[in-house]
Coordinates of C-alpha atoms in Angstrom, one line a residue:
L28 CA 49.5 -10.0 85.0
S29 CA 51.8 -9.8 81.8
L30 CA 51.3 -7.3 78.9
A31 CA 52.7 -8.1 75.6
V32 CA 55.0 -5.6 74.3
S33 CA 54.8 -4.9 70.5
I34 CA 58.4 -4.2 69.3
P35 CA 58.4 -2.1 66.1
E36 CA 60.0 -3.9 63.1
P37 CA 63.6 -2.4 62.5
P38 CA 64.2 -1.5 58.8
G39 CA 66.6 -3.2 56.9
C40 CA 66.9 -0.1 54.7
K41 CA 66.7 3.6 55.6
I42 CA 66.8 6.7 53.5
R43 CA 67.4 10.4 54.4
I44 CA 66.8 13.2 52.1
T45 CA 68.6 16.4 53.5
D46 CA 67.9 20.0 52.8
R47 CA 71.0 19.8 50.4
G48 CA 69.1 17.3 48.4
L49 CA 66.0 19.4 48.4
E50 CA 68.0 22.5 47.3
M51 CA 69.0 20.5 44.1
L52 CA 65.1 19.8 43.6
K53 CA 64.2 23.4 43.6
A54 CA 65.0 24.3 40.2
E55 CA 63.5 21.2 38.9
T56 CA 60.5 21.7 40.9
K57 CA 60.2 25.3 39.6
R58 CA 60.3 24.1 36.0
F59 CA 57.7 21.3 36.5
V60 CA 55.3 23.9 38.3
E61 CA 55.9 26.4 35.3
G62 CA 55.1 23.7 32.9
E63 CA 51.8 23.0 34.7
L64 CA 50.7 26.6 34.9
S65 CA 51.6 27.1 31.4
N66 CA 49.0 24.4 30.5
I67 CA 46.0 26.3 32.2
T68 CA 43.2 26.8 30.2
M69 CA 40.5 29.3 30.6
P70 CA 37.0 29.4 29.2
E71 CA 35.5 31.8 26.8
M72 CA 34.2 35.1 28.4
R73 CA 31.3 36.9 27.3
G74 CA 29.6 40.0 28.6
K75 CA 27.8 43.3 28.3
E76 CA 28.4 46.5 29.8
G77 CA 26.3 49.4 28.5
R78 CA 26.7 49.9 24.7
F79 CA 29.5 47.5 25.0
Q80 CA 29.5 43.7 23.9
Y81 CA 32.6 41.7 24.3
T82 CA 34.1 38.2 24.0
I83 CA 37.3 37.0 25.3
K84 CA 38.7 33.9 24.0
D85 CA 41.9 31.8 23.4
V86 CA 43.5 32.8 26.5
K87 CA 47.3 31.5 26.7
I88 CA 50.0 31.9 29.3
T89 CA 53.0 33.0 27.2
E90 CA 55.4 33.7 30.1
L91 CA 56.0 33.0 33.8
N92 CA 58.3 34.7 36.1
L93 CA 58.1 32.8 39.5
T94 CA 60.1 33.5 42.5
S95 CA 59.8 30.1 44.2
D96 CA 61.2 28.3 47.2
L97 CA 60.9 24.5 48.2
R98 CA 61.5 23.4 51.8
F99 CA 60.5 20.9 54.4
Q100 CA 57.4 21.3 56.5
P101 CA 58.0 19.5 59.7
D102 CA 55.5 16.7 60.6
V103 CA 53.7 17.2 57.4
G104 CA 55.8 16.9 54.3
L105 CA 56.9 19.6 51.7
L106 CA 56.1 23.3 51.2
F107 CA 56.2 25.0 47.7
E108 CA 55.8 28.6 47.8
V109 CA 55.6 31.4 45.0
Q110 CA 56.0 35.1 46.1
N111 CA 55.5 38.3 44.2
S112 CA 55.6 36.8 40.9
S113 CA 54.2 37.5 37.4
I114 CA 52.5 35.8 34.7
T115 CA 52.0 37.1 31.1
L116 CA 49.0 36.2 29.0
N117 CA 47.7 36.7 25.5
F118 CA 44.1 36.6 24.4
Q119 CA 41.8 37.4 21.4
R120 CA 39.0 40.2 21.9
C121 CA 35.9 40.7 20.0
I122 CA 34.2 44.1 21.1
L123 CA 31.1 45.6 19.6
Y124 CA 30.4 49.2 20.5
W125 CA 27.4 50.9 18.7
L126 CA 28.0 50.1 15.1
F127 CA 31.8 49.6 15.3
Y128 CA 33.1 46.1 15.4
D129 CA 36.7 45.3 16.4
E130 CA 38.8 42.2 17.0
G131 CA 42.5 41.6 18.0
A132 CA 45.1 40.5 20.5
I133 CA 45.4 41.6 24.1
N134 CA 48.4 41.2 26.1
A135 CA 47.8 41.1 29.9
S136 CA 49.9 40.7 33.0
A137 CA 49.0 39.1 36.4
E138 CA 51.2 40.7 39.0
G139 CA 51.9 40.0 42.6
V140 CA 51.2 36.4 42.1
N141 CA 51.5 34.6 45.5
I142 CA 51.0 30.6 45.8
F143 CA 51.3 28.8 49.1
T144 CA 51.2 25.0 48.8
V145 CA 51.9 22.2 51.3
L146 CA 52.1 18.5 50.2
H147 CA 51.1 16.1 52.9
L148 CA 53.2 12.8 52.7
I149 CA 52.2 9.4 54.1
K150 CA 52.7 5.6 53.7
D151 CA 49.8 4.3 51.5
Q152 CA 48.3 1.0 52.0
D153 CA 50.9 -0.6 49.7
G154 CA 53.7 0.7 51.7
R155 CA 54.7 3.4 49.1
L156 CA 55.3 6.9 49.5
K157 CA 52.3 9.1 48.6
I158 CA 50.9 12.6 48.5
S159 CA 47.8 12.1 50.4
N160 CA 46.6 15.8 50.3
I161 CA 47.4 19.2 49.2
T162 CA 46.7 22.4 50.9
C163 CA 46.8 25.1 48.2
N164 CA 46.0 29.0 48.5
A165 CA 46.7 31.4 45.6
F166 CA 45.8 35.1 44.9
I167 CA 46.6 37.7 42.2
T168 CA 47.2 41.2 43.6
K169 CA 46.4 43.0 40.3
M170 CA 46.2 42.5 36.5
R171 CA 47.1 44.9 33.7
A172 CA 45.9 44.7 30.3
R173 CA 47.5 46.5 27.1
F174 CA 45.1 47.1 24.3
S175 CA 46.0 48.0 20.7
G176 CA 44.0 49.1 17.8
T177 CA 42.2 52.2 16.7
L178 CA 39.9 51.9 19.7
G179 CA 42.6 51.4 22.1
R180 CA 41.7 54.4 24.3
V181 CA 37.9 53.3 24.4
Y182 CA 38.9 49.9 25.7
D183 CA 40.7 51.4 28.7
F184 CA 37.2 52.3 29.8
I185 CA 36.4 48.7 30.2
G186 CA 39.8 47.5 30.9
T187 CA 39.2 47.3 34.7
L188 CA 36.1 45.1 34.0
L189 CA 37.8 42.7 32.0
T190 CA 41.0 42.2 34.0
T191 CA 39.1 41.9 37.2
G192 CA 37.2 39.0 35.6
M193 CA 40.4 37.5 34.2
R194 CA 41.9 37.7 37.5
F195 CA 39.3 36.0 39.5
V196 CA 39.1 33.1 36.6
L197 CA 43.0 33.0 36.8
N198 CA 43.0 32.7 40.4
K199 CA 40.4 30.0 40.3
Q200 CA 42.7 27.8 38.0
I201 CA 46.1 27.8 39.7
C202 CA 45.3 25.4 42.6
P203 CA 43.3 22.9 40.6
A204 CA 46.3 22.7 38.3
L205 CA 48.9 22.3 41.0
N206 CA 46.4 19.7 42.8
H207 CA 46.6 17.6 39.4
A208 CA 50.2 18.0 39.1
A209 CA 50.8 16.8 42.9
L210 CA 47.9 14.2 43.4
V211 CA 48.2 12.5 39.9
L212 CA 51.6 13.3 38.2
V213 CA 53.9 13.4 41.2
N214 CA 52.1 10.2 42.8
Q215 CA 52.6 8.8 39.4
L216 CA 56.4 9.6 39.7
L217 CA 56.4 8.0 43.4
E218 CA 54.6 4.7 41.9
T219 CA 58.2 4.1 40.0
V220 CA 59.6 3.6 43.4
P221 CA 59.8 -0.3 43.9
V222 CA 57.8 -1.6 46.8
R223 CA 57.7 -5.3 46.2
T224 CA 59.4 -6.5 43.1
E225 CA 61.3 -9.2 41.5
V226 CA 65.1 -8.9 41.3
N227 CA 65.6 -12.1 39.0
S228 CA 64.0 -15.5 38.5
Y229 CA 65.0 -16.4 42.0
V230 CA 64.3 -13.6 44.5
G231 CA 62.3 -10.5 44.9
I232 CA 62.9 -7.6 47.4
D233 CA 60.3 -5.7 49.6
Y234 CA 60.8 -2.0 49.9
S235 CA 57.7 -1.2 51.3
L236 CA 57.7 1.8 54.0
L237 CA 57.2 0.8 57.7
N238 CA 55.6 3.9 58.8
D239 CA 54.9 7.5 57.6
P240 CA 58.0 9.6 56.8
V241 CA 59.5 11.5 59.6
V242 CA 59.9 15.2 58.3
T243 CA 61.9 18.0 60.2
E244 CA 63.1 21.3 59.0
T245 CA 66.4 19.9 57.7
S246 CA 65.4 16.3 56.4
L247 CA 63.0 13.6 55.5
D248 CA 63.8 10.3 56.8
M249 CA 62.0 6.9 55.4
D250 CA 62.3 3.5 57.0
F251 CA 61.8 0.6 54.4
R252 CA 61.5 -3.2 55.1
G253 CA 64.5 -3.9 53.0
M254 CA 63.9 -7.6 52.8
F255 CA 64.7 -10.1 50.1
Y256 CA 62.4 -13.1 49.6
D257 CA 62.3 -16.6 47.6
L258 CA 60.0 -16.1 44.8
K259 CA 58.9 -19.9 45.3
N260 CA 58.2 -19.3 49.0
E261 CA 57.5 -15.6 49.7
N262 CA 56.4 -16.4 53.2
E263 CA 59.6 -18.1 54.3
T264 CA 61.8 -15.1 55.4
L265 CA 64.2 -14.3 58.0
V266 CA 63.4 -12.5 61.1
N267 CA 64.8 -9.0 61.3
N268 CA 67.0 -9.2 64.5
A269 CA 69.4 -6.6 63.4
V270 CA 70.2 -3.1 64.6
N271 CA 68.1 -0.2 63.4
P272 CA 70.7 2.1 61.4
V273 CA 71.1 5.3 62.9
L274 CA 71.8 8.5 60.6
R275 CA 73.4 11.4 62.0
E276 CA 74.8 13.2 58.9
Y277 CA 73.4 16.0 56.7
D278 CA 76.2 17.0 54.6
R279 CA 75.3 15.0 51.7
M280 CA 72.1 15.2 49.5
V281 CA 71.1 11.6 50.4
Y282 CA 71.9 8.9 52.8
L283 CA 71.1 5.4 52.4
A284 CA 71.6 2.9 55.3
L285 CA 71.6 -0.8 54.9
S286 CA 71.6 -3.2 58.0
E287 CA 73.0 -6.6 58.3
Y288 CA 69.5 -7.8 57.8
F289 CA 69.3 -6.5 54.1
F290 CA 72.3 -8.6 53.1
D291 CA 71.5 -11.5 55.3
S292 CA 67.8 -11.8 53.9
G293 CA 69.3 -11.7 50.3
L294 CA 71.8 -14.4 50.7
Y295 CA 69.3 -16.6 52.7
S296 CA 66.7 -16.0 49.8
Y297 CA 69.1 -17.0 47.2
F298 CA 70.2 -20.0 49.0
K299 CA 66.6 -21.2 49.8
G300 CA 65.7 -20.3 46.1
G301 CA 67.9 -22.7 44.7
L302 CA 70.4 -20.5 43.0
Q303 CA 74.0 -22.3 42.7
K304 CA 75.1 -23.9 45.8
Q305 CA 77.8 -26.1 44.4
L306 CA 80.9 -25.3 42.3
L307 CA 82.4 -27.9 40.4
L308 CA 85.8 -27.1 38.7
N309 CA 88.4 -29.2 36.8
S310 CA 91.8 -28.3 35.6
F311 CA 90.4 -27.2 32.3
Q312 CA 88.0 -24.8 34.0
M313 CA 89.8 -23.5 37.0
S314 CA 92.5 -20.8 36.8
K315 CA 96.2 -21.5 36.5
D316 CA 96.9 -19.9 40.0
L317 CA 94.1 -22.2 41.6
E318 CA 95.4 -25.3 40.0
M319 CA 99.1 -24.5 41.0
L320 CA 97.8 -23.8 44.5
L321 CA 96.1 -27.3 44.7
R322 CA 98.8 -29.1 43.4
T323 CA 101.4 -27.4 45.6
T324 CA 99.1 -28.0 48.6
Y325 CA 98.7 -31.7 48.0
L326 CA 101.9 -32.5 46.4
G327 CA 102.9 -34.9 49.3
K328 CA 99.7 -36.8 49.3
I329 CA 99.8 -37.1 45.5
M330 CA 103.2 -38.6 45.8
M331 CA 102.2 -41.0 48.6
L332 CA 99.2 -42.2 46.5
D333 CA 100.8 -42.6 43.0
P334 CA 103.4 -40.2 41.4
A335 CA 101.7 -40.8 38.0
F336 CA 98.9 -38.8 39.6
M337 CA 101.0 -35.5 39.1
E338 CA 100.0 -35.8 35.4
H339 CA 96.4 -36.2 35.8
P340 CA 93.8 -33.3 36.0
L341 CA 92.2 -32.2 39.5
S342 CA 88.9 -31.5 40.3
L343 CA 87.6 -29.0 43.1
E344 CA 84.0 -29.6 44.5
L345 CA 82.7 -27.0 46.7
E346 CA 79.1 -27.0 48.4
V347 CA 77.7 -24.1 50.6
T348 CA 75.8 -26.2 53.1
S349 CA 73.8 -23.3 54.8
P350 CA 72.8 -19.6 54.0
P351 CA 75.9 -17.3 54.4
R352 CA 75.7 -14.6 57.1
S353 CA 77.2 -11.1 57.0
T354 CA 78.9 -9.3 59.6
I355 CA 79.5 -5.4 59.5
K356 CA 81.7 -3.7 61.8
T357 CA 83.6 -0.4 61.8
S358 CA 86.6 -2.2 60.0
G359 CA 84.6 -3.4 57.2
A360 CA 82.1 -6.0 56.2
M361 CA 82.4 -9.8 55.9
V362 CA 80.4 -12.8 54.8
A363 CA 80.7 -16.4 56.6
V364 CA 80.2 -19.3 54.4
N365 CA 79.7 -22.7 55.6
C366 CA 81.4 -25.1 53.0
N367 CA 81.8 -28.7 52.4
V368 CA 85.2 -29.0 50.1
K369 CA 86.7 -31.8 48.2
V370 CA 89.7 -32.0 46.0
L371 CA 90.1 -35.1 43.8
V372 CA 92.4 -36.3 41.1
L373 CA 91.0 -37.6 38.0
P374 CA 92.8 -40.7 36.5
P375 CA 91.7 -41.1 32.8
G376 CA 89.2 -44.2 32.7
K377 CA 89.2 -44.7 36.5
P378 CA 87.3 -43.6 39.3
A379 CA 88.2 -40.2 40.8
V380 CA 90.4 -40.4 44.0
Q381 CA 89.7 -38.2 46.8
L382 CA 92.8 -36.0 48.1
S383 CA 90.8 -34.0 50.5
S384 CA 87.4 -33.6 52.3
L385 CA 86.8 -30.6 54.6
T386 CA 83.9 -29.1 56.2
M387 CA 84.8 -25.3 56.7
V388 CA 83.4 -22.2 58.0
R389 CA 85.1 -19.3 56.0
I390 CA 85.0 -15.7 56.8
I391 CA 85.5 -13.6 53.6
Q392 CA 86.1 -10.0 53.9
Y393 CA 83.9 -8.1 51.5
I394 CA 84.4 -4.5 50.1
Q395 CA 82.3 -3.2 47.6
P396 CA 81.9 -6.0 46.1
I397 CA 85.7 -7.5 45.8
L398 CA 86.3 -10.4 48.0
I399 CA 89.8 -10.0 49.8
P400 CA 91.4 -13.3 50.7
L401 CA 93.2 -13.9 54.0
Q402 CA 96.3 -16.1 54.5
G403 CA 96.8 -19.9 54.2
P404 CA 96.7 -22.2 51.4
L405 CA 93.3 -23.8 52.0
K406 CA 91.7 -20.6 52.9
T407 CA 93.0 -19.0 49.6
M408 CA 91.8 -22.0 47.8
L409 CA 88.3 -21.5 49.3
Q410 CA 88.5 -17.7 48.7
I411 CA 89.2 -18.5 45.0
S412 CA 86.4 -20.9 44.6
A413 CA 83.8 -19.2 46.8
V414 CA 84.0 -15.9 45.3
P415 CA 82.2 -17.1 42.2
L416 CA 79.3 -18.3 44.4
I417 CA 78.9 -15.1 46.3
N418 CA 79.2 -12.9 43.2
N419 CA 76.6 -14.8 41.5
Y420 CA 74.2 -14.0 44.3
I421 CA 74.6 -10.3 43.7
K422 CA 75.9 -10.0 40.0
R423 CA 72.8 -8.2 38.7
G424 CA 72.3 -5.5 41.5
V425 CA 69.0 -4.6 42.8
Q426 CA 66.7 -1.5 42.4
I427 CA 66.9 0.9 45.3
P428 CA 63.9 2.9 46.5
L429 CA 64.4 6.1 44.8
P430 CA 62.0 7.5 42.0
D431 CA 63.1 6.4 38.6
G432 CA 65.3 8.9 36.8
M433 CA 67.3 9.8 40.0
D434 CA 70.9 8.6 40.5
F435 CA 73.4 8.3 43.1
I436 CA 76.6 10.3 42.4
E437 CA 80.0 11.0 44.4
E438 CA 79.1 8.2 46.9
V439 CA 81.0 7.8 50.1
V440 CA 80.7 4.5 52.2
E441 CA 80.9 4.3 55.9
Y442 CA 81.0 1.2 58.0
H443 CA 79.1 1.3 61.5
N444 CA 78.3 -1.7 63.7
G445 CA 75.7 -3.9 62.3
Y446 CA 75.1 -1.5 59.0
I447 CA 76.5 0.6 56.3
I448 CA 75.7 4.1 55.4
V449 CA 76.2 5.3 51.8
G450 CA 76.3 9.1 51.6
A451 CA 75.8 10.6 48.0
N452 CA 74.7 13.5 45.9
L453 CA 71.7 13.2 43.7
H454 CA 71.3 13.8 39.8
F455 CA 68.4 13.8 37.6
R456 CA 69.0 12.0 34.3
T457 CA 65.9 13.8 32.8
G458 CA 63.5 16.6 34.1
L459 CA 60.5 15.5 36.2
R460 CA 58.2 15.9 33.5
E461 CA 60.2 13.6 31.0
I462 CA 60.5 11.1 34.0
I463 CA 56.6 11.0 34.2
E464 CA 56.2 10.7 30.6
R465 CA 58.5 7.7 30.5
K466 CA 56.9 6.2 33.2
L467 CA 53.6 6.5 31.5
S468 CA 55.1 4.8 28.6
G469 CA 56.0 1.8 30.7
E470 CA 60.0 2.6 31.0
T471 CA 61.7 2.1 34.3
D472 CA 65.3 1.6 35.3
N473 CA 67.0 2.6 38.8
S474 CA 69.2 -0.3 39.7
V475 CA 72.5 -0.3 41.5

């Protein structure tokens, strides 16, 4: 009896957000929550107590003084907490007492404001990070009201009645406001993270989550598919046999790990997608260095064929015959390119004369994203000619799986066997609210 064992798909891309990254988000999260609470609307309140008849309307929050914290909640998501804070309000009063009628403004303060909110993070059906649920508890310890006007002392008599009612209503408004902020607005922000999107007219990229995020006390780790695909044949993709990147660092705000599969699937998809596989250069198109290299290398062959050929232009034909493959080691990253190379001389009015025809496997050392030549005339020749092909594959860059409006800064690249790790700090180009508003207007941009 044999049992089939299902092996989890390794990620091509992995992201870790550390508690340092979360620390940077605290001030922005606090500002966002303050904005949401400031928009709380409260219904008009009417009542009667003995000879008093009152109406409270136009309630506005004028100031928030929040002491807040944001941290990871292991196995769940994020915890946002507000402790011993205050909210200042202003509202209009209309009070009838016997034959006396009075109206005016009242300033009130809610003190001992405490909010405990847990955001539950999951992978949704589309493979996107999502807040699936929010657990919220809020309570206000006490509320004070400061009355003004000729009947200020009289109003103190019913102050407790008014503030008790307002404290109850305000308490009931806090969690719904935060629920909307998280489940609607923040989820709209998370929708700006690319899941399956076009890179250009040739290829797309799949950044869907492979499983729910892993949350510990110090980090949030996310495994993404990290796979390119040919837009003309989205089902023809490479099998991921690369190693699973291992993240051990916590010093930076964020870590991005990319396996060999991430790069190989890109090179494979570009090749299958029909992007330029051939490079044809004549003497007028190639650099002077390349032309000199060719003439020097084939001087003897040219002289044997016909010395007059020295005056005629040369042509270099390079064809990539199979998808390039990457290799990443601790010493750096490399790309192997299988090429057919032809060098020809072009006599005017006559057929081209072939000087050389080679089938080569060329290893090109690739460093962010400059290609460094190794030694030997033919290797250098292939280096100079192959670089435009490879660079043409990657010149536009691709979007990374972070919300729109967040950028990497101060990046440091580490090479490991089978993958690279980019450690970086985070920077908000604009505030959370501005990012969400821009998203609603249809503007996004987060490419590298």
